[in-house]
XYZ file of C-alpha atoms in Angstrom:
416
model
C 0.000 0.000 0.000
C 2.736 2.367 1.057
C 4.329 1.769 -2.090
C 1.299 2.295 -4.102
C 0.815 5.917 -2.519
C 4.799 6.579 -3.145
C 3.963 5.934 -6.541
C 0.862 8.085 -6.320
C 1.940 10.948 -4.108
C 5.649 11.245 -4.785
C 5.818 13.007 -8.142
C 3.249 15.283 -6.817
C 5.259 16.018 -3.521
C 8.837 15.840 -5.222
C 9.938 13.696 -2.223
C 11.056 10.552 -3.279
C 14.554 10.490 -5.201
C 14.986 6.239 -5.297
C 12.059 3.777 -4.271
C 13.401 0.949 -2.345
C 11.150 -1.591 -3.426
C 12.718 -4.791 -4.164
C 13.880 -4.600 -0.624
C 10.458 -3.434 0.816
C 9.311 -6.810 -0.295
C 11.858 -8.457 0.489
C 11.610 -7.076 4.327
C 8.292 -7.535 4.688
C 7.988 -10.920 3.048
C 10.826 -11.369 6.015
C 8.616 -9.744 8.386
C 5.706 -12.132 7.742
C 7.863 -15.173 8.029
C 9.363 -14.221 11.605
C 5.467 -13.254 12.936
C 4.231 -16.711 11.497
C 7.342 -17.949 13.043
C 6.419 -16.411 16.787
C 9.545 -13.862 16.070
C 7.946 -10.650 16.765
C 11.014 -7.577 16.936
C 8.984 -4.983 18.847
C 6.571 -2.153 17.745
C 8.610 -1.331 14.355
C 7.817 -4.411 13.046
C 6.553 -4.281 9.444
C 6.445 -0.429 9.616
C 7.403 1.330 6.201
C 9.558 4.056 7.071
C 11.217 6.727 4.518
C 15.469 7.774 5.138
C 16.716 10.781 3.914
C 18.885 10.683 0.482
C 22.234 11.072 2.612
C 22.143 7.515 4.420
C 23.882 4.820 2.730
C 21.553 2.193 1.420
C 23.513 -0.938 -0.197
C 22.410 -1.804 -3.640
C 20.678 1.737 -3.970
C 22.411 5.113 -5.086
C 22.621 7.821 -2.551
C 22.641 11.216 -4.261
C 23.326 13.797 -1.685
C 20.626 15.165 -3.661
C 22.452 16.520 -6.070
C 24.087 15.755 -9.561
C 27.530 15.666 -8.962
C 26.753 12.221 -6.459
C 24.108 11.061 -8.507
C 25.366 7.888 -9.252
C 26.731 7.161 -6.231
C 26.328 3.998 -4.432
C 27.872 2.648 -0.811
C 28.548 -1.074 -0.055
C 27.313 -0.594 3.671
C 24.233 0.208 4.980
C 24.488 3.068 7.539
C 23.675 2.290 11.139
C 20.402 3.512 11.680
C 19.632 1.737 8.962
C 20.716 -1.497 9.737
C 19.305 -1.088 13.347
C 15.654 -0.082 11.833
C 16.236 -3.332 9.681
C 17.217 -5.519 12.504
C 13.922 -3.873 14.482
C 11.915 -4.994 11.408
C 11.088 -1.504 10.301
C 10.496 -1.605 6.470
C 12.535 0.577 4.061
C 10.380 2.032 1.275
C 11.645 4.820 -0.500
C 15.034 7.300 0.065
C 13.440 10.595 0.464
C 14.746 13.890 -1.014
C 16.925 16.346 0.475
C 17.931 20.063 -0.364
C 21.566 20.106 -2.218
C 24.073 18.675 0.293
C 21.595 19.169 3.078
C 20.739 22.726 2.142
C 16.671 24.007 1.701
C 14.284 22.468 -0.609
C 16.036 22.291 -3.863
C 17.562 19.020 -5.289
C 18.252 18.180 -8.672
C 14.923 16.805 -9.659
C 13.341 20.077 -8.091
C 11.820 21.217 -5.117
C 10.655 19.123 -2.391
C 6.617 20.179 -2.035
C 4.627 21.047 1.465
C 1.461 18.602 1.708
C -0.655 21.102 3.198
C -0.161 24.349 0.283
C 1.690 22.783 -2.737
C 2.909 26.084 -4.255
C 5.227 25.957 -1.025
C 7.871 23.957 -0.604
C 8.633 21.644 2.480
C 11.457 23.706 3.794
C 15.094 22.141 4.590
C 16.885 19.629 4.450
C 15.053 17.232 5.835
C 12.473 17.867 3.096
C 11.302 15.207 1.787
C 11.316 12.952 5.130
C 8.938 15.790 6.420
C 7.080 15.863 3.122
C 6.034 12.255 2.961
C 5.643 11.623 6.411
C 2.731 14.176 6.908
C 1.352 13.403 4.056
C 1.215 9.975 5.146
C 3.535 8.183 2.105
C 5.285 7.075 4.922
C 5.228 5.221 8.588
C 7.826 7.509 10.224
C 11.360 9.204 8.243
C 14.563 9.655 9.138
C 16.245 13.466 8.677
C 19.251 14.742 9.840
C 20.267 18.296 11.264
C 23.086 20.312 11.453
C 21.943 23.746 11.649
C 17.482 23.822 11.315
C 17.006 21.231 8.988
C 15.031 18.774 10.930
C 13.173 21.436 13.074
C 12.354 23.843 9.549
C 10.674 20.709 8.068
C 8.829 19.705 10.864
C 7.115 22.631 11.445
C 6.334 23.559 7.888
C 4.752 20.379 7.365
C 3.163 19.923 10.674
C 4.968 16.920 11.756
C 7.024 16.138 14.961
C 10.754 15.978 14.922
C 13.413 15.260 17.439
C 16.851 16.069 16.846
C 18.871 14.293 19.451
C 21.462 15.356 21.236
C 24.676 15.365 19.432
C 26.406 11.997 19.744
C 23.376 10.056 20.784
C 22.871 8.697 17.257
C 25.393 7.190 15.218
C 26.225 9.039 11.971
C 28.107 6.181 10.367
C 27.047 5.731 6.930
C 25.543 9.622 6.850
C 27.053 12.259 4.406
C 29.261 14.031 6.641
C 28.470 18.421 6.324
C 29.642 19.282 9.524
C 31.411 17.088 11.708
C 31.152 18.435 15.086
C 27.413 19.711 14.363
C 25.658 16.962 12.023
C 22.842 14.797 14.159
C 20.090 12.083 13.193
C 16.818 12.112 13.798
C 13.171 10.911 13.397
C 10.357 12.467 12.022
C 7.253 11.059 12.659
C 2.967 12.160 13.386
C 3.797 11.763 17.160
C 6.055 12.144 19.960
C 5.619 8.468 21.207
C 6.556 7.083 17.463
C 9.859 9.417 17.719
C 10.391 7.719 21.669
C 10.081 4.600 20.009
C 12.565 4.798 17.270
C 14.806 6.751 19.070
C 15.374 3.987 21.463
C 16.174 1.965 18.247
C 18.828 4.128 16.542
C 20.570 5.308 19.863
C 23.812 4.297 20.883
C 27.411 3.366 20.408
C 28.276 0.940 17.193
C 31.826 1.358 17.797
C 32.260 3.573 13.621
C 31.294 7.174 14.755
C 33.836 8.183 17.222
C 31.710 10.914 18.612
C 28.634 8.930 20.242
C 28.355 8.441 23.958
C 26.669 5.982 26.068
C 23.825 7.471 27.851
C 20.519 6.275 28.858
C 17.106 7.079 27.585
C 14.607 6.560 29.961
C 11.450 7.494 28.606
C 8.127 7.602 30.618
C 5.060 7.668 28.955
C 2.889 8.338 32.003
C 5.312 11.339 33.191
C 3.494 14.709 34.318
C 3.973 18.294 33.286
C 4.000 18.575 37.354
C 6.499 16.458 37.815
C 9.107 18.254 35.331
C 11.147 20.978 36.399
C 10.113 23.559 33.179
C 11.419 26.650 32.175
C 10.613 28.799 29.137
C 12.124 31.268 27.380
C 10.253 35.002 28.469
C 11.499 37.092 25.953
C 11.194 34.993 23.235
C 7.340 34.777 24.306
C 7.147 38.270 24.373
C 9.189 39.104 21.268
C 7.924 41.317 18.640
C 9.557 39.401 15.766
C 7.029 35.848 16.610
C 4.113 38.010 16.066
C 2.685 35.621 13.318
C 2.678 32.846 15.860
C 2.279 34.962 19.348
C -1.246 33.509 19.813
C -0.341 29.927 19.168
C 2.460 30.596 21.755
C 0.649 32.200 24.393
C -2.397 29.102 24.391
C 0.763 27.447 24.591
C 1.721 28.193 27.937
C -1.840 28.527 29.056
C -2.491 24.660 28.140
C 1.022 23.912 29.780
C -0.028 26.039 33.287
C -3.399 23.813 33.034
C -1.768 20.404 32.960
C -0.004 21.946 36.158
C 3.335 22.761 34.780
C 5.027 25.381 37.013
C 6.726 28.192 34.621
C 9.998 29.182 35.560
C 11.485 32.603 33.416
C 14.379 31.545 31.470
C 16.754 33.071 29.127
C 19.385 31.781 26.889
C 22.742 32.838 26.886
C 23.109 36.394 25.319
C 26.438 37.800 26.168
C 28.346 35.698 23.084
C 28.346 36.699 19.125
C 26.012 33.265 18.386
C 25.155 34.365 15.011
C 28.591 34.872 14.214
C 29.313 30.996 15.416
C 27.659 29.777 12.013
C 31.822 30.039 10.468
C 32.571 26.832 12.208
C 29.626 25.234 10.057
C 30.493 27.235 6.956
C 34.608 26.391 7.358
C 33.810 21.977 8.462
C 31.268 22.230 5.049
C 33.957 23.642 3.106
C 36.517 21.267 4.411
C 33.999 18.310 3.904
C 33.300 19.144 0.078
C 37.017 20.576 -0.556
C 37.518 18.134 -3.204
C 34.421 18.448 -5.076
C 34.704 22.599 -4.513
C 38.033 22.341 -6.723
C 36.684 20.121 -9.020
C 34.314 21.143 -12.297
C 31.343 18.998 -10.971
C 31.030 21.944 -8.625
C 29.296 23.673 -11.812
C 26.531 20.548 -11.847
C 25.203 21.909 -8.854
C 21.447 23.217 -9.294
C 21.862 26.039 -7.042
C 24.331 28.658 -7.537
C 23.410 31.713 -6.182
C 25.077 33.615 -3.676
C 24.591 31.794 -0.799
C 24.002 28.393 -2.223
C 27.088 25.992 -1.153
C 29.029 26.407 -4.572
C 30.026 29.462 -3.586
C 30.223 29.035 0.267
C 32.351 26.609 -0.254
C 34.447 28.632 -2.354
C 34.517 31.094 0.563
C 35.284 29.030 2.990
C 38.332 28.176 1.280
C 39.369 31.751 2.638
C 38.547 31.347 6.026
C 41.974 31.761 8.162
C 42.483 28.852 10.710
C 42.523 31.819 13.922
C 39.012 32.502 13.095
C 37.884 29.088 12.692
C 39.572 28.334 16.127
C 38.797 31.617 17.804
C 34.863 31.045 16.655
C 35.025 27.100 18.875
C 36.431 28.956 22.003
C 33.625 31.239 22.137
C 31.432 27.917 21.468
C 33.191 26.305 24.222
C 32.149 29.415 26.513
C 28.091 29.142 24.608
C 27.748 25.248 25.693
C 29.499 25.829 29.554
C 26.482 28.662 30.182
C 23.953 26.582 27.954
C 24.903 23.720 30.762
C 24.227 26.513 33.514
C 20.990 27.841 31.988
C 19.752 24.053 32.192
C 21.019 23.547 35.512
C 18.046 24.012 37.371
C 15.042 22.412 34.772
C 14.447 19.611 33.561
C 12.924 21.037 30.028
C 12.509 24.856 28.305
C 10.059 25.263 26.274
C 10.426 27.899 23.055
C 8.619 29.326 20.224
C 10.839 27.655 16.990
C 11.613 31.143 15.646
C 13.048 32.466 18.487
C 16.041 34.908 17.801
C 19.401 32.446 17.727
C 17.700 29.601 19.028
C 18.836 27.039 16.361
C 22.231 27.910 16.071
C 22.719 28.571 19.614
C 21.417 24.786 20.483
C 22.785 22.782 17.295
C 26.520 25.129 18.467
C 25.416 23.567 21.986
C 24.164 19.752 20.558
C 21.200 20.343 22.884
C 18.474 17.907 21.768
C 14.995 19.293 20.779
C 11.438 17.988 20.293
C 9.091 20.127 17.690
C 5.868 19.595 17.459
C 2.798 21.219 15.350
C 0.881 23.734 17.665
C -1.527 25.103 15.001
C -2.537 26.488 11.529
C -2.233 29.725 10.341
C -5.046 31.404 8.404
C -4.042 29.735 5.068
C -4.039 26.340 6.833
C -0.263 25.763 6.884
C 0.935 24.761 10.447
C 3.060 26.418 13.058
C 5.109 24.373 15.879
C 6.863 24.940 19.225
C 9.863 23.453 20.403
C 10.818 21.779 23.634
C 14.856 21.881 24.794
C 16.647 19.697 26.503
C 19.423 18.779 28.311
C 22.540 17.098 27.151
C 21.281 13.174 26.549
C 18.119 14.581 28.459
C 15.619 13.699 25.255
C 13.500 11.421 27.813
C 11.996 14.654 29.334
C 11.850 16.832 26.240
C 9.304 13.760 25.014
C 7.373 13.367 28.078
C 6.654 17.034 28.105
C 5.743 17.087 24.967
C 3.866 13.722 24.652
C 1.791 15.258 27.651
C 1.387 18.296 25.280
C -0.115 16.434 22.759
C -2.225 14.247 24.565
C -3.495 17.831 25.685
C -4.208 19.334 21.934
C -5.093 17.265 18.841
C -2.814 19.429 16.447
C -0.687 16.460 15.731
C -3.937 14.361 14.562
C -4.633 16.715 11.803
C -3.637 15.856 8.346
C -3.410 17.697 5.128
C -7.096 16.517 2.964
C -5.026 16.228 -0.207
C -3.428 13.252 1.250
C -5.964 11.334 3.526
C-alpha cells in the first residue's frame, strides 16, 4: 500500500529520489515469516519508514541530492539503517533532500509542502517531512546540522526530534559538519519518535563521537512532575508576532496540565550568530575536493549563498578565526549547561532569535511539534529543549502536550 501511494503521491510532492522496493518486499515478506514464526522484533515491526537521500543504502544510489553524487552507491548500509532493519522496520523509498543538506532544492526540483503545494517543504530534511505528513510514509529519518530537521517539521506539521549530538550514530551519513551533524526521526507523534529513538541510539563502535547514555522514557510522566522553564522574551518578542497567539495558548495549556513556569533566558552575552563560520569552514573542508573540481558547476543552485560558492569562501577562512569562533562555542555550551542547571525542560517558540544555532553550536536535543494552523491552513510548531542526553523529558513534556491538543492528529485533505 505504502508503495502504491509513493507511486501516487511522490511526483506530486517531489519527495522521493529512489524507491526501495525490491527490498520493501523483500523485508516484509521477512517480516511475515518471523510473525508466522512467533519472532515478533517490537513495535517497528513491518512499519514502512522513509530515510533521507544522505544515508547509505547498499544496492541503492545515494545522491546527496544533487548531480555531482548522482550515481553514487555505498557497499554498507548506515547504522540507523541497519538497526531499523534488525527492528523490522520496512525501508520504502530514500526521500529527497535540499543540495548537500541545504533548503528544498535538489536536482529533480523542489521538495513540495502537503498542506499548500505552491510551497515547498522547507530544509533539508524535506522530503522525510514531506512524505511523512502526508502519510507516504510510517515515520522518516532526517538529519540536522543547523534547522534542517526542526524547519521541516514545522512547515509540514509533523514532529521531529533532533537528538542530542552523539546520541545517534552518523556512520554511513554524508558528513556536512562534523562536530554539528545529528540524526533524527520524524514522525505524526512524539511516542513514534520515543520509540525509534530507542532503536537508533547508541554506540556501534564507527562514529567516534557517540556516547553511552541512557534514555529513559516515561510515557505516564506529568507536566508537574518536570522541572520547566521557558524562554520570556522569546514569548514576548515582537519578531514571533505571526505565531504569538499559538504561543501564548501554549503556555496557558502547559499552566493547566499543572506545569510550574519558571522565566528563562538563553545565553546572550556571546556573538552566536557569528558561530555559524565553524559550520560554513567543516562544510567547506567536507566538500574541498568536489569545490576544486568542475562537478562543482553541476550543482542546481548557484546563487550567492548556495554551497558552490560558500564553499568557495570558505576556502578563505583563516584557521585563527575558525579556532577563535570554537572557544567562544566552548564558553556558549558551559552557560547553555548553567541555563539548564536548574530544569528539567525549556520550552520555546521555533523562531526564536538564535535559538537554532545557539542549540545545534550547543548539541542540545529538541522535540518540535505542530501547535496550530495559520489562516491559510499551513501549520506552526513549538519546540521543547533539553538537556545534554536529556531527550527522555523533552518527550514526556511534549507527549503530555499532545495528549493535551489534537494538532498532531490533523492531516493535510489532499493526502488522507
Amino acid at each position: 500500500m505504502y508503495i502504491e501511494r509513493l507511486k501516487k503521491f511522490g511526483d506530486q510532492l517531489q519527495c522521493v529520489v529512489t524507491l526501495t522496493e525490491d527490498l520493501a518486499k523483500e523485508l516484509s515478506e521477512r517480516a511475515d515469516r518471523q510473525l508466522k514464526a512467533g519472532v515478533y522484533h517490537g513495535p517497528l515491526h513491518g512499519i514502512p519508514w522513509g530515510a533521507k537521500d544522505l544515508l547509505a543504502v547498499h544496492g541503492y544510489p545515494t545522491t546527496w541530492g544533487t548531480k555531482p553524487y548522482i550515481d553514487q552507491k555505498f557497499e554498507e548500509d548506515a547504522t540507523v539503517v541497519k538497526r531499523l532493519g534488525d527492528a523490522g522496520a520496512v525501508l520504502v523509498a530514500k526521500l529527497t533532500l535540499g543540495e548537500l543538506a541545504m533548503g528544498d532544492v535538489w536536482y529533480g526540483g523542489q521538495t513540495k509542502n502537503p498542506w499548500k503545494l505552491d510551497q515547498g517543504s522547507s530544509g533539508s530534511s524535506a522530503g522525510p517531512a514531506s512524505a511523512t505528513a502526508a502519510g507516504l510514509v510510517g515515520f522518516s529519518i532526517g538529519s540536522e546540522t543547523l534547522g534542517s530537521i526542526s524547519a521541516p517539521s514545522t512547515r509540514c506539521g509533523v514532529t521531529g526530534l533532533r537528538p542530542t549530538f552523539g546520541r545517534v550514530s552518523r556512520a554511513g551519513a554524508m558528513a556536512l559538519s562534523w562536530s554539528m551533524d545529528k540524526l533524527g526521526p520524524i514522525c505524526r507523534s512524539v511516542e513514534d519518535c520515543a520509540l525509534i529513538l530507542r532503536v537508533i541510539q547508541g554506540k556501534d563502535n564507527l562514529d567516534p563521537t557517540v556516547y553511552e547514555a541512557p534514555f529513559n522514557y516515561d510515557a505516564t510522566t506529568k507536566a508537574s512532575q518536570l522541572k520547566i522553564g521557558y524562554i520570556k522574551s522569546a514569548f514576548d518578542a515582537t519578531e514571533n508576532h505571526a505565531t504569538k497567539a499559538f504561543d501564548d495558548a501554549a503556555l496557558e495549556v502547559l499552566q493547566k496540565l499543572g506545569a510550574k513556569l519558571v522565566e528563562v533566558e538563553l545565553p546572550a552575552d556571546y556573538p552566536i550568530a557569528a558561530l555559524r563560520i565553524i559550520l560554513n569552514a567543516e562544510a567547506g573542508a567536507a566538500f574541498d575536493e568536489l569545490t576544486r573540481s568542475e562537478k562543482i558547476h553541476d550543482m542546481k543552485r548557484q546563487e550567492a549563498n548556495a554551497w558552490p560558492n560558500s564553499f568557495r569562501v570558505s576556502q578563505l577562512t583563516p584557521a585563527v578565526e575558525y579556532i577563535n569562533a570554537n572557544r567562544v562555542r566552548a564558553l556558549v555550551m558551559k552557560a547553555m549547561a548553567e541555563t539548564m542547571k536548574n530544569i528539567d525542560v525549556l520550552v520555546t517558540p521555533t523562531t526564536a532569535a538564535n535559538q537554532l544555532v545557539l542549540t545545534n553550536m550547543t548539541g542540545n536535543p529538541a522535540v518540535i511539534i505542530p501547535n496550530g494552523f495559520n489562516e491559510d491552513g499551513t501549520p506552526v510548531s513549538l519546540t521543547f529543549l533539553g538537556k545534554l542526553f536529556g531527550e527522555a523529558e523533552a518527550l514526556e513534556l511534549a507527549k503530555a502536550y499532545q495528549d493535551a491538543t489534537e494538532f498532531h492528529t490533523k492531516h493535510p485533505e489532499a493526502f488522507a
